[in-house]
CSV table of N, CA and C in Angstrom, one decimal:
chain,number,residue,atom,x,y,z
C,3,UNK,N,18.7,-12.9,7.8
C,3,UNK,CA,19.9,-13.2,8.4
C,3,UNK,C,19.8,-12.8,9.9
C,4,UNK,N,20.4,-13.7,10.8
C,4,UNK,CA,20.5,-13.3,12.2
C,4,UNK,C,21.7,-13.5,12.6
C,5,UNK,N,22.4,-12.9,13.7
C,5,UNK,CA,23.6,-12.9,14.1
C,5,UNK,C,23.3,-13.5,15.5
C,6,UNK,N,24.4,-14.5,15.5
C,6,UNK,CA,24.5,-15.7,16.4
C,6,UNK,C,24.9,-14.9,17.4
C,7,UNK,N,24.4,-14.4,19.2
C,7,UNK,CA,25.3,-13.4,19.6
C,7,UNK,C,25.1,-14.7,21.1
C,8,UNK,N,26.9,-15.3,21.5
C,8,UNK,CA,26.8,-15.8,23.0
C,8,UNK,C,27.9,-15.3,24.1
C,9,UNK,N,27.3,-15.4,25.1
C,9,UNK,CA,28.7,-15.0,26.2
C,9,UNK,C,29.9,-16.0,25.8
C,10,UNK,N,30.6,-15.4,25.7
C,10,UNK,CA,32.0,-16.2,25.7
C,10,UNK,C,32.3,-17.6,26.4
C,11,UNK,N,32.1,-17.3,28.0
C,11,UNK,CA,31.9,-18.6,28.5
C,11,UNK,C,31.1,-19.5,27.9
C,12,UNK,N,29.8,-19.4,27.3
C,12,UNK,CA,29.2,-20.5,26.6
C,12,UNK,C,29.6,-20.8,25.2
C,13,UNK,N,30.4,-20.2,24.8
C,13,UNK,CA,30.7,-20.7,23.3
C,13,UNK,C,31.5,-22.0,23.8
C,14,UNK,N,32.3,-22.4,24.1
C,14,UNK,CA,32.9,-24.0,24.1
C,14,UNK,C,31.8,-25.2,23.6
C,15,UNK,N,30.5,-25.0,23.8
C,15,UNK,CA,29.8,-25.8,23.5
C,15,UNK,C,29.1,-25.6,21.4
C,16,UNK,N,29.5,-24.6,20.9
C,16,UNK,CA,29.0,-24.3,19.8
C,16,UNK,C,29.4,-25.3,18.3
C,17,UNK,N,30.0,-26.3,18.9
C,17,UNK,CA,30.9,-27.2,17.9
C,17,UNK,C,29.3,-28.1,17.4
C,18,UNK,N,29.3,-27.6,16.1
C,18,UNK,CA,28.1,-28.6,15.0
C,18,UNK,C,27.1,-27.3,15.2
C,19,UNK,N,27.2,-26.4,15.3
C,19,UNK,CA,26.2,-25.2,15.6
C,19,UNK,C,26.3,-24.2,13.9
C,20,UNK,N,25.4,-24.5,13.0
C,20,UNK,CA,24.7,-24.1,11.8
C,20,UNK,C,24.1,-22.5,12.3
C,21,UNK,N,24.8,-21.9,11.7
C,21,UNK,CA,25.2,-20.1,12.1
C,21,UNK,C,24.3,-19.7,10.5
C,22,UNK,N,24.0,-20.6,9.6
C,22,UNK,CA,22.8,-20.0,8.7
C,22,UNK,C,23.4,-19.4,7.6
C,23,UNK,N,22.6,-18.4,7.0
C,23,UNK,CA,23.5,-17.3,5.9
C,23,UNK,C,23.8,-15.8,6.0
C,24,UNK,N,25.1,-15.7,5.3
C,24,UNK,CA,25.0,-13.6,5.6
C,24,UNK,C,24.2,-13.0,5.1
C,25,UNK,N,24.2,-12.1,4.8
C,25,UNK,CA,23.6,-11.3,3.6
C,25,UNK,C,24.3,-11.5,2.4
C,26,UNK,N,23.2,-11.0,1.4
C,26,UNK,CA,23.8,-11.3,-0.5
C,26,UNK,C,25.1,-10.0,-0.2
C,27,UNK,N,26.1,-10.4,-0.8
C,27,UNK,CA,26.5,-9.0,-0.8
C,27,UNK,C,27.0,-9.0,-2.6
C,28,UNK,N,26.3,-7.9,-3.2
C,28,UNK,CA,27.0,-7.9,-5.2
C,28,UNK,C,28.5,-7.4,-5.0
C,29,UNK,N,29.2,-8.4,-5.9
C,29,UNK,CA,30.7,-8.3,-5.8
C,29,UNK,C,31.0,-6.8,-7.7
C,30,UNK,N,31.2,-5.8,-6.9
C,30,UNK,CA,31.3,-4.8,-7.6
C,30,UNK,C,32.4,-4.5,-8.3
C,31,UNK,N,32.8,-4.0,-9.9
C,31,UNK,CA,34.3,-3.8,-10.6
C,31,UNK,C,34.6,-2.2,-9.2
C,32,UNK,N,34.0,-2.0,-8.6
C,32,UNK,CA,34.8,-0.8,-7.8
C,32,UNK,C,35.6,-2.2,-6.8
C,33,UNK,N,34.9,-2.8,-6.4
C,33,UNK,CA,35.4,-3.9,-5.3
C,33,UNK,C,37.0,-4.6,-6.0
C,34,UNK,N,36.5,-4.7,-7.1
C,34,UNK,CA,37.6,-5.9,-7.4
C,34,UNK,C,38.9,-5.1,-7.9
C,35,UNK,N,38.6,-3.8,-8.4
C,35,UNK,CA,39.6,-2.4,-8.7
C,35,UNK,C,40.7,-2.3,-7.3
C,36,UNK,N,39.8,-2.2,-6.1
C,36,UNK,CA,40.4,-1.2,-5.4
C,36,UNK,C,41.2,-2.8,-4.7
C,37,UNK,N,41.2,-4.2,-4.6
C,37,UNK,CA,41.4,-5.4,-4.1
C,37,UNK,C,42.6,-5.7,-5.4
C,38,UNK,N,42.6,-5.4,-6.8
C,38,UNK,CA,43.6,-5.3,-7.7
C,38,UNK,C,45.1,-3.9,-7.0
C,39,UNK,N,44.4,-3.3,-7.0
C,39,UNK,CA,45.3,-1.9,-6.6
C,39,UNK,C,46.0,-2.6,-4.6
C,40,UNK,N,45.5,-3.0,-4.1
C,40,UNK,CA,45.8,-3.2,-2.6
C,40,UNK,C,46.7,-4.4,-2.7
C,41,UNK,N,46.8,-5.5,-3.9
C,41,UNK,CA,47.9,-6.6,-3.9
C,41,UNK,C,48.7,-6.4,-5.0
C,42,UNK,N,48.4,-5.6,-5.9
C,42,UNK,CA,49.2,-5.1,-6.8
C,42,UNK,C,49.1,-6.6,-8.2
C,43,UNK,N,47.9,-6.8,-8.3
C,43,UNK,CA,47.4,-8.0,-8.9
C,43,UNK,C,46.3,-7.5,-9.7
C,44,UNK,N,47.3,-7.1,-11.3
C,44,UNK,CA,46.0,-6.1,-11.8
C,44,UNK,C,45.9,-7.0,-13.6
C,45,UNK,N,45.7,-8.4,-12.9
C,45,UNK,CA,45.6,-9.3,-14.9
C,45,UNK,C,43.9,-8.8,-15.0
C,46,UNK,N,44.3,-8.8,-16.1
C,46,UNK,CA,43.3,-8.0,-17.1
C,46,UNK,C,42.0,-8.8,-16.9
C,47,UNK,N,41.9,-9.9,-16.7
C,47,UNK,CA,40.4,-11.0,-16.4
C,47,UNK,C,39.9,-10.0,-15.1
C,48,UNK,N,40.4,-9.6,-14.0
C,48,UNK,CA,40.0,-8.8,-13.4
C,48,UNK,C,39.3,-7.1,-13.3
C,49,UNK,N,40.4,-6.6,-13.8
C,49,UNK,CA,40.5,-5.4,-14.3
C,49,UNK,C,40.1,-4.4,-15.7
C,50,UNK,N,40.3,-5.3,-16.6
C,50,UNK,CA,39.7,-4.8,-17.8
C,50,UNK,C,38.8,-5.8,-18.1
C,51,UNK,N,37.4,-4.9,-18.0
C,51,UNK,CA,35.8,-5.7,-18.8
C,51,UNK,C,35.5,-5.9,-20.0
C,52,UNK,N,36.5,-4.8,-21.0
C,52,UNK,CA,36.1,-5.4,-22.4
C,52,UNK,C,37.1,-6.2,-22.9
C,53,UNK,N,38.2,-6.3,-22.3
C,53,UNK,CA,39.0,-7.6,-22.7
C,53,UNK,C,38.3,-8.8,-22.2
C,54,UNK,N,38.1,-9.1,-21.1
C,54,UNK,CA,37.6,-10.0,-20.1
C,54,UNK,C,36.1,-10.5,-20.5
C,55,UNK,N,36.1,-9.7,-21.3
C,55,UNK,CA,34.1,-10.2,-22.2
C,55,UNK,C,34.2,-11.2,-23.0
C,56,UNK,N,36.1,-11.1,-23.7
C,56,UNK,CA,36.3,-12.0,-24.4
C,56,UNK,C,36.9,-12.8,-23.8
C,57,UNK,N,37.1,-12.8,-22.6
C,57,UNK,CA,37.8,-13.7,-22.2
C,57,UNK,C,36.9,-15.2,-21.9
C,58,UNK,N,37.5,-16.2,-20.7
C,58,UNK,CA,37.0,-17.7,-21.1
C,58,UNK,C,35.5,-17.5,-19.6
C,59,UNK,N,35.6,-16.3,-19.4
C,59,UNK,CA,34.3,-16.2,-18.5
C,59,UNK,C,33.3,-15.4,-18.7
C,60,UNK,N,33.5,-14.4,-20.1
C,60,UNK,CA,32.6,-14.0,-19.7
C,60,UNK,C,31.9,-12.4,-19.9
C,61,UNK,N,33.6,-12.3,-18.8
C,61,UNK,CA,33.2,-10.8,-18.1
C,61,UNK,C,34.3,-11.1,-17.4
C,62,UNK,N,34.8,-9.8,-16.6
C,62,UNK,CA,35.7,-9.6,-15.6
C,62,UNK,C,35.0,-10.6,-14.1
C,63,UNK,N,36.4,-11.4,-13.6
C,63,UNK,CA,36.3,-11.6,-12.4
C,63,UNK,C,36.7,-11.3,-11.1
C,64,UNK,N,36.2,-11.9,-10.0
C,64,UNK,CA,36.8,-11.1,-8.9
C,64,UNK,C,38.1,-11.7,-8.9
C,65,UNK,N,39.3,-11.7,-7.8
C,65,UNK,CA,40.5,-12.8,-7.6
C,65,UNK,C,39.8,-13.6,-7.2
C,66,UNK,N,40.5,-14.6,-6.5
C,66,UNK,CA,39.7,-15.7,-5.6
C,66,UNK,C,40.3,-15.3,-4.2
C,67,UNK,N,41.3,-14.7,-4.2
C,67,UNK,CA,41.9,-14.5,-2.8
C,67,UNK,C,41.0,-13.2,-2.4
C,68,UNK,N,39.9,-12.2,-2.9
C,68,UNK,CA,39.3,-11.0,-2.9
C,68,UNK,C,37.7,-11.9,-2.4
C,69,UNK,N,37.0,-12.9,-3.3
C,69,UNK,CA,36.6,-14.0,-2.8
C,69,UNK,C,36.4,-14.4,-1.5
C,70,UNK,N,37.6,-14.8,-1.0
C,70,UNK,CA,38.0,-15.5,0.6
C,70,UNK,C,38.1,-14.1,0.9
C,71,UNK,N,38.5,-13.4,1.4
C,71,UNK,CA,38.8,-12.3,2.3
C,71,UNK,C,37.2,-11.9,2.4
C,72,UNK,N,36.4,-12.0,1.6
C,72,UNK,CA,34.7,-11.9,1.9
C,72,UNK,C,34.6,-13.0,3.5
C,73,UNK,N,35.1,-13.8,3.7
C,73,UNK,CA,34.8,-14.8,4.8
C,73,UNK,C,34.7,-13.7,6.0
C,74,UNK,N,35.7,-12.8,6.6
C,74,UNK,CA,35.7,-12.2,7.4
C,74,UNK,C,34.5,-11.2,7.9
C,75,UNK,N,34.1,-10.8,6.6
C,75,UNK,CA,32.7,-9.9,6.4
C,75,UNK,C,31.5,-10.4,7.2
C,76,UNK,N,31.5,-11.8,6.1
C,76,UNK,CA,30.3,-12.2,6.6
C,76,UNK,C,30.2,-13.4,7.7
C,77,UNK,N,31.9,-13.6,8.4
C,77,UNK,CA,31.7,-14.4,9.4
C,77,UNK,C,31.4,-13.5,10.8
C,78,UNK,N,31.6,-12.2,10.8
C,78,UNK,CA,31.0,-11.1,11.8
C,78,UNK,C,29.7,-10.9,11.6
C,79,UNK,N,29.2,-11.1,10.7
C,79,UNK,CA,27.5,-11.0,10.4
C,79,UNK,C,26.6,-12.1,11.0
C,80,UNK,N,27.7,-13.4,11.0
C,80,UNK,CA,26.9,-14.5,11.9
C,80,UNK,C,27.1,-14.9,12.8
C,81,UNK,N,28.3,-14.3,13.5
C,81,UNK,CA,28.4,-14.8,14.9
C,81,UNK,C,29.3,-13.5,16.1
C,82,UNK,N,29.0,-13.7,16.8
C,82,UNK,CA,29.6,-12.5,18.0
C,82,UNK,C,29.3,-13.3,19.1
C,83,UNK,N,30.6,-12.4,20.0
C,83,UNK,CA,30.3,-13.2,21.5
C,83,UNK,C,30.9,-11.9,22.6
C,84,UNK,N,29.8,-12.1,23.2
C,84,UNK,CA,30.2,-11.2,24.9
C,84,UNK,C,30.7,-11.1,25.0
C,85,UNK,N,31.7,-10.4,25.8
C,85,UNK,CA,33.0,-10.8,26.8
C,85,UNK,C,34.3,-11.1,26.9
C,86,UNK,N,34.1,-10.5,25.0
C,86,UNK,CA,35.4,-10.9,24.3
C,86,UNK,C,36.3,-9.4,24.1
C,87,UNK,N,38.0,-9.4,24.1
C,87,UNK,CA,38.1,-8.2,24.1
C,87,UNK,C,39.3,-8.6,22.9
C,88,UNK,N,39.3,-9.6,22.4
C,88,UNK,CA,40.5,-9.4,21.5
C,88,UNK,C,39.7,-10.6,20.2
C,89,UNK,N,39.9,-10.3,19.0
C,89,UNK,CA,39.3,-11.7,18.2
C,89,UNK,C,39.9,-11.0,17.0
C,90,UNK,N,40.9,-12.4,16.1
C,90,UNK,CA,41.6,-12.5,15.3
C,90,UNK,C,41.5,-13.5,14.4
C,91,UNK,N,41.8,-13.4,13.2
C,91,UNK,CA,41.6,-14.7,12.1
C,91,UNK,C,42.9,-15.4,12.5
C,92,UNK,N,43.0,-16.5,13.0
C,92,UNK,CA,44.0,-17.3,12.8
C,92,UNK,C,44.9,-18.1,12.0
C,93,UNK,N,43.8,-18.3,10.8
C,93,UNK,CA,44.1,-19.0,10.1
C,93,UNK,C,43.6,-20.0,9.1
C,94,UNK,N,43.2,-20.7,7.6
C,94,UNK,CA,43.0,-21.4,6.8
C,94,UNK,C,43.1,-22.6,6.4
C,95,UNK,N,41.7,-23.3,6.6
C,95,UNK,CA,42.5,-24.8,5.8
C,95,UNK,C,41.7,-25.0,5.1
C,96,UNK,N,42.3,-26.0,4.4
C,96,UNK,CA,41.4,-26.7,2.9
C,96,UNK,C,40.8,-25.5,2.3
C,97,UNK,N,41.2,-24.5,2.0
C,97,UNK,CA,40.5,-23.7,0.6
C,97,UNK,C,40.5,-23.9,-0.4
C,98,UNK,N,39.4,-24.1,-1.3
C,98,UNK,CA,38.8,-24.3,-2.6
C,98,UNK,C,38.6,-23.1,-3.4
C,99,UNK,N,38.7,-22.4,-4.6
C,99,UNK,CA,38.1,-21.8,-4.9
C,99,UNK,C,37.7,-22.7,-6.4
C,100,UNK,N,36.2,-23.0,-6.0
C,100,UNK,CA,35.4,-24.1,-6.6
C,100,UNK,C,35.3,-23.2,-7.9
C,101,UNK,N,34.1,-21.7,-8.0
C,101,UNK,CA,33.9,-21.3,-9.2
C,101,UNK,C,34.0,-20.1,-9.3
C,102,UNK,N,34.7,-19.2,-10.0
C,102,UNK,CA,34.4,-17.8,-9.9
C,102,UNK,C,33.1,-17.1,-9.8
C,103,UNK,N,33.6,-15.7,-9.3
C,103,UNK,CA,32.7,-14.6,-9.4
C,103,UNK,C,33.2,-14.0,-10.2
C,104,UNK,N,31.5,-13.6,-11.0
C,104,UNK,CA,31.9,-12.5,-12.0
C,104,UNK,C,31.1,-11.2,-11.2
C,105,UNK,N,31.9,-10.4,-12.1
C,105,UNK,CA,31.7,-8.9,-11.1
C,105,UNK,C,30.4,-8.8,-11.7
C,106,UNK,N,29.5,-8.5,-10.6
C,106,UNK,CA,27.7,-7.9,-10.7
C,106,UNK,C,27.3,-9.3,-10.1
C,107,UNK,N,27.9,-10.4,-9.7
C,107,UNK,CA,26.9,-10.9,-9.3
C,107,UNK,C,26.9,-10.7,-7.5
C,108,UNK,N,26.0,-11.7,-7.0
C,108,UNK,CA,25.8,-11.9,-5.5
C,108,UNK,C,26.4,-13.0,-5.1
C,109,UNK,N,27.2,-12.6,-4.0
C,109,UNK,CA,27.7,-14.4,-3.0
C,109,UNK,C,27.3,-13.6,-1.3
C,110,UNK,N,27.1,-15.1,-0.9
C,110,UNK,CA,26.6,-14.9,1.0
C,110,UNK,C,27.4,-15.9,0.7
C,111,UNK,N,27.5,-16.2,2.6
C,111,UNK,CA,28.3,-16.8,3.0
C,111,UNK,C,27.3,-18.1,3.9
C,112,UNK,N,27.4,-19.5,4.3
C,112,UNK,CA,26.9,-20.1,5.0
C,112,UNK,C,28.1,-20.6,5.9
C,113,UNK,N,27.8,-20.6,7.5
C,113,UNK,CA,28.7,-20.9,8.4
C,113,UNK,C,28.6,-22.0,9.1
C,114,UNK,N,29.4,-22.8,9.6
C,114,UNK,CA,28.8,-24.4,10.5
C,114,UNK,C,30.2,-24.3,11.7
C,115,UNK,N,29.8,-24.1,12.9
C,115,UNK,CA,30.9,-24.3,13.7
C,115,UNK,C,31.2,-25.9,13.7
C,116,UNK,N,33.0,-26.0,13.4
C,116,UNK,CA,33.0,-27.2,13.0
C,116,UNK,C,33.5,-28.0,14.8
C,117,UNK,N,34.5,-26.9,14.9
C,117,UNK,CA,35.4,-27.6,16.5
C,117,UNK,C,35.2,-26.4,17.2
C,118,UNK,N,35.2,-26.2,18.6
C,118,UNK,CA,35.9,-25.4,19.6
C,118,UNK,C,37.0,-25.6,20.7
C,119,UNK,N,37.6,-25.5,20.2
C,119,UNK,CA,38.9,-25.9,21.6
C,119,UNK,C,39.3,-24.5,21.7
C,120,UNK,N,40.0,-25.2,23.4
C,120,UNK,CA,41.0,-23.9,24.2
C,120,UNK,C,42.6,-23.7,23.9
C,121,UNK,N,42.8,-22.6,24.2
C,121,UNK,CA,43.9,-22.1,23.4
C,121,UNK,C,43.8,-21.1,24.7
C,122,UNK,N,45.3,-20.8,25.0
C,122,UNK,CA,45.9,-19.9,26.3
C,122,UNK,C,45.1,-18.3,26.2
C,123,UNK,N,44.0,-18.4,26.8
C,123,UNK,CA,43.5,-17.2,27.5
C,123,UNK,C,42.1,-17.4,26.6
C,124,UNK,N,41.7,-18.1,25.6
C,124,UNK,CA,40.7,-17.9,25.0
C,124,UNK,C,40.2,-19.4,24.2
C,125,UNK,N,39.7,-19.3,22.8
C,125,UNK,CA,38.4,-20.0,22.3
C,125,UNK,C,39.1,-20.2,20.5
C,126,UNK,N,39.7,-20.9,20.5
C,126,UNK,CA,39.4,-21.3,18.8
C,126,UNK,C,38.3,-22.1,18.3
C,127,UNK,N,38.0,-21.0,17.2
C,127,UNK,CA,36.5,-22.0,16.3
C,127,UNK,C,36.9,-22.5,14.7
C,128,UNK,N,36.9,-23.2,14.7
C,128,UNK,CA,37.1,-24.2,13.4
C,128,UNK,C,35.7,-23.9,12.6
C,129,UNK,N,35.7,-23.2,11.8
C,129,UNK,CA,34.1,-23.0,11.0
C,129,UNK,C,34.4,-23.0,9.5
C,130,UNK,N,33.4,-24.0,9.0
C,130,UNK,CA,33.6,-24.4,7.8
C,130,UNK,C,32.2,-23.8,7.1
C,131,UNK,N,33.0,-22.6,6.0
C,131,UNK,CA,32.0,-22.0,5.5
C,131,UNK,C,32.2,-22.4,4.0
C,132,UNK,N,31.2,-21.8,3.7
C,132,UNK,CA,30.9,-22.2,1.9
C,132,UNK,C,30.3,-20.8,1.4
C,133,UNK,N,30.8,-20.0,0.6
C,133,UNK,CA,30.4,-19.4,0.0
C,133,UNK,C,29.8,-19.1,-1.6
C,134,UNK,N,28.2,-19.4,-1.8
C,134,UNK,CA,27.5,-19.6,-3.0
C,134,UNK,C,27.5,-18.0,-3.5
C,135,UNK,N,27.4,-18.6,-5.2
C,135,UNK,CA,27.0,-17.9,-5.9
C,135,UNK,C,25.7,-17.7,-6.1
C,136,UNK,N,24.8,-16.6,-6.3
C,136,UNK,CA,23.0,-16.5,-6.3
C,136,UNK,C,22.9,-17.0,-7.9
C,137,UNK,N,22.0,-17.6,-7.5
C,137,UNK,CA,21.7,-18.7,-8.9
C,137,UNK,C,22.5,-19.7,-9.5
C,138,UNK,N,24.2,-19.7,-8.7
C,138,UNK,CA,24.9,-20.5,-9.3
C,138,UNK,C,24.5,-21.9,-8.5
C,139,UNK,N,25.6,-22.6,-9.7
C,139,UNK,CA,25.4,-24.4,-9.1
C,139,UNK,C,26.3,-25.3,-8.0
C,140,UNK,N,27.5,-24.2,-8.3
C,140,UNK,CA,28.4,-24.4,-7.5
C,140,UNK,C,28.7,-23.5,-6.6
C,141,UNK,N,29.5,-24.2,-5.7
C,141,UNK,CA,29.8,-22.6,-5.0
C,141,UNK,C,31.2,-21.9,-5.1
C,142,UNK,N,31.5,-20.6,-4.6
C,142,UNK,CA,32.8,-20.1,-5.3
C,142,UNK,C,33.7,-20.5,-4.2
C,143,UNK,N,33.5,-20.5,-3.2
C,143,UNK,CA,34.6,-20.7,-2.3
C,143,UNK,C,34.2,-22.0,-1.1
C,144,UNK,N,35.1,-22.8,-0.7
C,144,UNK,CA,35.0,-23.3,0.3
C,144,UNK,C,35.9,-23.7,1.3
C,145,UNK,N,35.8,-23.3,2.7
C,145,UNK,CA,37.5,-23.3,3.3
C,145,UNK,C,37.2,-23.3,4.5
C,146,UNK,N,38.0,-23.9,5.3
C,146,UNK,CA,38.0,-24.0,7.1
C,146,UNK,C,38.3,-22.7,7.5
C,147,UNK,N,37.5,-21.9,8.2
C,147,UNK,CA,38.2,-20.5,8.7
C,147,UNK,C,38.4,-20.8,10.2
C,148,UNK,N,39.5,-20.2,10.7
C,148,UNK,CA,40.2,-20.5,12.1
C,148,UNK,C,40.0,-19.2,12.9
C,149,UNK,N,39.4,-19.3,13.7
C,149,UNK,CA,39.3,-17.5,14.5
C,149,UNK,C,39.1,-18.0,16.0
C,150,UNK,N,40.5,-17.1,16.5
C,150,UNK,CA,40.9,-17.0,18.1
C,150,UNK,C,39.8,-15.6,18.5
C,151,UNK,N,39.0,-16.1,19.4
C,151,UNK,CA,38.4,-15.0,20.7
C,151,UNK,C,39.0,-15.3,22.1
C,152,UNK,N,39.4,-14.1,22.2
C,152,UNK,CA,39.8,-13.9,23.6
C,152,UNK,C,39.1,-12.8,24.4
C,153,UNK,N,39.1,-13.7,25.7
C,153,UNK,CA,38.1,-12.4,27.2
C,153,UNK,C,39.0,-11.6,27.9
């Protein structure tokens, strides 16, 4: 994995710019525990593993909103810019959550800058990521992520 690093002024041109993949990161029952405890979202497919063995997956899974909140992780692992002194998620479109994660396995993220336009004092990036499961067929997540950098 390499991290996409440009001066701010040159990002306007990054629209169709393939940012690659994060790192594997294993989605852990401490991860999906302490992401249960933080929205107060504690069904048992998550939280309890020997119910959830019997359950229709498996095993315990992550949420899907615990899932997407992974975007932010690994959308700082693929891209940074100079110059910038303020950067925020703005916002989501078209999210999918195509297939679960079950806890123990690995998801990375793949990034594609889709748009760049200006926005008062700075840079919105339209990046459409996809986040696979390691060895799966599908992937677990897929969604337009919206993030304002400002200089």
């Amino acid at each position: 994995m390499m991290t996409t690093v440009v001066a701010f002024e040159d990002a306007a041109g990054l629209a169709g710019t393939d940012l690659g993949w994060s790192e594997w990161l294993e989605v852990t029952q401490d991860r999906v525990n302490l992401f249960a405890d933080a929205t107060d979202d504690h069904q048992w497919i998550h939280v309890d593993p020997e119910r959830a063995a019997d359950g229709p997956f498996g095993g315990p899974i992550a949420h899907g909103f615990l899932s997407l909140s992974l975007t932010t992780l690994f959308w700082s692992e693929l891209f940074d810019a100079t110059g910038v002194t303020t950067r925020v998620n703005y916002g989501l479109d078209k999210v999918r959550f195509v297939s679960p994660v079950r806890v123990g396995a690995k998801v990375r993220m793949n990034a594609v800058i889709a748009e760049v336009t200006e926005v008062a004092g700075g840079l919105q990036f339209a990046v459409d990521q996809t986040i696979e499961i390691e060895g799966g067929t599908k992937p677990a997540v897929v969604a337009r992520g919206l993030y304002r950098f400002y200089a």
